[in-house]
Structure formats: structure tokens, C-alpha cells
């Protein structure tokens, strides 16, 4: 099968190769990958994060069709359309038993501690698969990372009747955060230079350079109850500046950097909460699959597997206008 592989960290080392098709254990499933999402984690995996095994296949967000099942597989059948829950988990530790498989003490992220899905075929335990019948490829390929990350973050707070400001609203996770915040009953202010995000449920769209004055104006000086920062350090100060009293700042991802300076007085003086989140659990991914027909996704480019290097570089293109996906044929 064809796969994107690197033998040494660095995007310049990423190449298309022919390798052996994965073998299956009795509880494993072979998925023919139809489409894979391109996310910052994939760029960091290729360039910076220590991974295993080596040579390594990146790709954390996987959607495809079941083509072979192990002898003891009961939950899926050949021909089923599925997405891959991208965490390795043991189901036994205290985190798993609390329904937080993404924090499994003995697990990790698929594409970091295992090979990923930038390949024609991918093998995984049946317990990692969620069926997605009747959902288009672009939405399906966006559920396991982009949508799940935003959904889990918003599930950690009470959104109904609250003012929610979303930084990076037109990005991978941002466009889903806008949709979920609106579905949950929030008044949503999207921070973006892209007007199309209004069609995704934003009540207001404001630019980065005017975000503080506009949020103040729109909330009659109260500022935001909830702020979502999916961008990183470049908007950290602005995120705190628009946060109101007793507000909550949710943050995940750091495509623009992860190191920030903290003004502690600006946090405790507002009685603010800083909440870091990562991924989501299996139950949430099942919930997403059931509501997926109500979701939208803005796709900027669909690349071929052979163009994986360019797909990763596209993440930082100043003209990027929506998601980047890899279609595997």
C-alpha cells in the first residue's frame, strides 16, 4: 500500500512509499482510508514530536470504510463507513473509568505512539471505531479531531445564555466551536477576518484589531462569559482582555506558539478560570456522529496523498480559508 512516511524528523524527509499492508489481530479492523484531516498536530508530529515506530506514518484524523475484520470483531462489518477515535486507551485506568479515555494513563495519541492514517489502509482496534453512515466525506473526516476537540471543550462549561467569543473562528476547530456554541444556546461572537463564518451560526463577526472595543460594545461593557482560544500565544493577551468577570477561558492547540506571559492580577482580579482541554472522549465522538448531518465545514483545499508535504505546509498559508483534507484514492 502507499503511505506518507518519514524516517527522520523534518518535513523535507516526508515522502510517499510502498509498504506492507497492516496485519490484523482478532479484535482489529482494517480500514480503507477515504479521507484524512490535516491538523497542526500532524505538522508537529512530522517536525518535532518524538514518535514511534520509525519509519513513521503521520495522520491523526481518519475516515474510511471497513474492508476486513478480525475473528472476534462484533461491532462493525465489512462495508461500514467509520471514523477512528484517535486515542490508544486501556479502558482500565482511573481516567478511562471516568470516561476520559483521551487522558488514559497508559495510552496516547494515534499518529504519535502508533502510525497514523496518511495511508491507503489503517488497522485499529474495533473499540476505536464509530460508524458514520449517511454523512459526507468532508464532515466525517473532520469529526475525530477538529469537531471533537471543540465539542469537548464546550462541554466543560455551561454555555446556555452566555456570551461566547471564539478566536480563530474560521480555523479547523474554530468553525466547529462556533456551531456548537450556538447549538448550546450561546450568544456567539466570532473573531475572524472571514465573513462566511456568519453562516456557521455566529451572531457577530469581529476583526482581530477591533475585538476589544467591539466585544465591549456588543455586551454593554460586561465582556465575554466564555472565551475560546484555539490559536495559541498570538491571541493570548486579547483573549484575556475580552474575558469578563467570573469568566472562563478555554484553550487548546498552539499553532502560533505555546509560551505566554501571565499577568496574575488580570486573572484573579476577574475571578477568572483558565481551562485547558485536549481531544474528547468516545461518548462525545458517538454523539458527534449522531448530530453530524447538522454540521457544516468550510474546506479550502483537498490534496492527494502524494501531496502530503504541501498539505502540511498549507496550514501556515496566509491565504488559507478553511480546512485542508487529504483524499486517498
CSV table of C-alpha atoms in Angstrom, one decimal, residues 103-263:
chain,number,residue,atom,x,y,z
A,103,UNK,CA,-6.2,11.0,29.3
A,104,UNK,CA,-5.5,7.3,29.6
A,105,UNK,CA,-2.5,6.9,31.9
A,106,UNK,CA,-1.2,4.0,29.8
A,107,UNK,CA,-2.3,5.4,26.4
A,108,UNK,CA,-1.5,8.1,23.9
A,109,UNK,CA,-2.4,9.7,20.6
A,110,UNK,CA,-2.7,7.6,17.4
A,111,UNK,CA,-0.1,9.0,15.0
A,112,UNK,CA,2.3,9.7,17.9
A,113,UNK,CA,2.7,6.4,19.8
A,114,UNK,CA,1.4,4.4,16.7
A,115,UNK,CA,1.4,5.0,13.0
A,116,UNK,CA,-1.3,7.4,11.7
A,117,UNK,CA,-3.7,7.4,8.8
A,118,UNK,CA,-1.9,9.2,5.9
A,119,UNK,CA,-2.0,5.9,4.1
A,120,UNK,CA,-4.3,3.7,1.9
A,121,UNK,CA,-5.1,1.3,4.7
A,122,UNK,CA,-5.1,1.6,8.5
A,123,UNK,CA,-5.6,-1.1,11.2
A,124,UNK,CA,-7.0,-0.4,14.6
A,125,UNK,CA,-9.0,-2.0,17.4
A,126,UNK,CA,-12.7,-2.2,16.8
A,127,UNK,CA,-13.2,-0.2,20.1
A,128,UNK,CA,-11.7,2.8,18.4
A,129,UNK,CA,-14.3,2.9,15.5
A,130,UNK,CA,-17.5,4.9,15.3
A,131,UNK,CA,-20.0,4.4,12.4
A,132,UNK,CA,-20.9,7.4,10.3
A,133,UNK,CA,-23.4,6.3,7.8
A,134,UNK,CA,-25.0,8.9,5.5
A,135,UNK,CA,-22.6,11.6,6.3
A,136,UNK,CA,-20.5,13.3,3.6
A,137,UNK,CA,-16.8,12.7,3.5
A,138,UNK,CA,-15.6,16.2,4.5
A,139,UNK,CA,-17.7,16.2,7.7
A,140,UNK,CA,-16.8,12.6,8.5
A,141,UNK,CA,-13.1,13.4,8.1
A,142,UNK,CA,-13.5,16.4,10.5
A,143,UNK,CA,-15.2,14.6,13.4
A,144,UNK,CA,-12.3,12.9,15.2
A,145,UNK,CA,-10.1,15.9,15.8
A,146,UNK,CA,-11.4,19.3,14.6
A,147,UNK,CA,-15.0,18.8,15.7
A,148,UNK,CA,-14.3,16.6,18.8
A,149,UNK,CA,-11.8,19.0,20.2
A,150,UNK,CA,-14.2,21.9,20.1
A,151,UNK,CA,-17.2,19.8,21.3
A,152,UNK,CA,-15.3,18.5,24.3
A,153,UNK,CA,-14.0,22.0,25.3
A,154,UNK,CA,-17.5,23.5,25.2
A,155,UNK,CA,-18.9,20.5,27.1
A,156,UNK,CA,-16.7,21.5,30.1
A,157,UNK,CA,-18.7,24.7,30.7
A,158,UNK,CA,-22.3,25.9,30.8
A,159,UNK,CA,-22.9,27.8,27.5
A,160,UNK,CA,-26.7,28.4,27.6
A,161,UNK,CA,-27.4,32.2,27.6
A,162,UNK,CA,-23.7,33.0,27.9
A,163,UNK,CA,-21.6,35.3,25.6
A,164,UNK,CA,-19.0,33.2,23.9
A,165,UNK,CA,-16.1,34.7,22.0
A,166,UNK,CA,-14.3,32.4,19.6
A,167,UNK,CA,-10.8,33.3,18.4
A,168,UNK,CA,-9.6,31.5,15.3
A,169,UNK,CA,-13.3,31.1,14.3
A,170,UNK,CA,-12.6,30.1,10.7
A,171,UNK,CA,-9.9,27.5,11.5
A,172,UNK,CA,-10.1,23.8,11.9
A,173,UNK,CA,-11.6,23.7,15.4
A,174,UNK,CA,-12.9,27.3,15.4
A,175,UNK,CA,-15.6,26.8,12.8
A,176,UNK,CA,-17.0,23.9,14.9
A,177,UNK,CA,-16.7,25.8,18.1
A,178,UNK,CA,-18.9,28.5,16.6
A,179,UNK,CA,-21.5,25.9,15.6
A,180,UNK,CA,-21.5,24.1,18.9
A,181,UNK,CA,-21.6,27.3,21.0
A,182,UNK,CA,-24.7,28.4,19.0
A,183,UNK,CA,-26.4,24.9,19.3
A,184,UNK,CA,-25.8,25.1,23.1
A,185,UNK,CA,-27.6,28.4,23.4
A,186,UNK,CA,-24.8,30.9,23.5
A,187,UNK,CA,-24.5,34.3,22.0
A,188,UNK,CA,-21.6,33.8,19.7
A,189,UNK,CA,-19.0,36.4,18.7
A,190,UNK,CA,-16.6,35.0,16.1
A,191,UNK,CA,-13.2,36.7,15.8
A,192,UNK,CA,-12.2,36.3,12.2
A,193,UNK,CA,-11.5,38.2,9.0
A,194,UNK,CA,-13.7,35.7,7.1
A,195,UNK,CA,-17.3,36.9,6.7
A,196,UNK,CA,-18.5,33.4,5.8
A,197,UNK,CA,-18.3,32.3,9.5
A,198,UNK,CA,-21.6,34.2,10.0
A,199,UNK,CA,-23.3,31.3,8.1
A,200,UNK,CA,-22.0,28.9,10.6
A,201,UNK,CA,-24.1,30.4,13.4
A,202,UNK,CA,-22.1,33.4,14.6
A,203,UNK,CA,-24.3,36.2,15.9
A,204,UNK,CA,-21.5,38.7,15.2
A,205,UNK,CA,-18.2,38.6,13.4
A,206,UNK,CA,-15.5,41.0,14.5
A,207,UNK,CA,-11.9,41.5,13.3
A,208,UNK,CA,-8.8,40.9,15.5
A,209,UNK,CA,-7.8,44.6,15.5
A,210,UNK,CA,-11.1,45.7,16.9
A,211,UNK,CA,-12.1,42.8,19.0
A,212,UNK,CA,-11.8,44.5,22.4
A,213,UNK,CA,-13.9,47.6,21.5
A,214,UNK,CA,-16.5,45.5,19.6
A,215,UNK,CA,-17.0,42.9,22.4
A,216,UNK,CA,-17.3,45.8,24.9
A,217,UNK,CA,-19.9,47.4,22.7
A,218,UNK,CA,-21.9,44.3,22.0
A,219,UNK,CA,-22.0,43.2,25.7
A,220,UNK,CA,-22.7,46.7,27.1
A,221,UNK,CA,-19.3,46.5,28.9
A,222,UNK,CA,-19.9,43.1,30.5
A,223,UNK,CA,-17.4,41.4,28.1
A,224,UNK,CA,-17.4,37.6,27.5
A,225,UNK,CA,-18.5,34.9,29.8
A,226,UNK,CA,-16.6,32.3,27.8
A,227,UNK,CA,-13.6,32.8,25.5
A,228,UNK,CA,-12.2,30.1,23.3
A,229,UNK,CA,-8.6,30.3,22.2
A,230,UNK,CA,-7.8,27.7,19.6
A,231,UNK,CA,-4.9,29.7,18.1
A,232,UNK,CA,-2.2,29.9,20.8
A,233,UNK,CA,0.1,32.6,22.1
A,234,UNK,CA,-0.6,35.2,19.4
A,235,UNK,CA,-4.0,36.0,20.8
A,236,UNK,CA,-3.5,35.1,24.5
A,237,UNK,CA,-3.5,38.7,25.7
A,238,UNK,CA,-6.5,39.6,23.6
A,239,UNK,CA,-8.3,36.5,24.9
A,240,UNK,CA,-7.8,37.7,28.5
A,241,UNK,CA,-8.7,41.3,27.7
A,242,UNK,CA,-12.2,40.4,26.4
A,243,UNK,CA,-12.9,38.0,29.3
A,244,UNK,CA,-15.5,39.3,31.7
A,245,UNK,CA,-15.9,38.9,35.5
A,246,UNK,CA,-16.1,35.3,36.6
A,247,UNK,CA,-15.4,34.3,33.0
A,248,UNK,CA,-13.8,31.1,31.7
A,249,UNK,CA,-11.0,31.0,29.1
A,250,UNK,CA,-10.9,27.7,27.2
A,251,UNK,CA,-7.7,27.0,25.3
A,252,UNK,CA,-6.3,24.1,23.2
A,253,UNK,CA,-3.8,24.0,20.5
A,254,UNK,CA,-0.9,26.3,19.8
A,255,UNK,CA,-0.3,26.8,16.1
A,256,UNK,CA,1.1,30.2,16.7
A,257,UNK,CA,3.1,29.2,19.8
A,258,UNK,CA,2.5,27.9,23.3
A,259,UNK,CA,4.6,30.2,25.5
A,260,UNK,CA,2.8,33.2,27.1
A,261,UNK,CA,3.4,35.8,29.9
A,262,UNK,CA,0.8,35.7,32.6
A,263,UNK,CA,-0.5,38.8,34.5
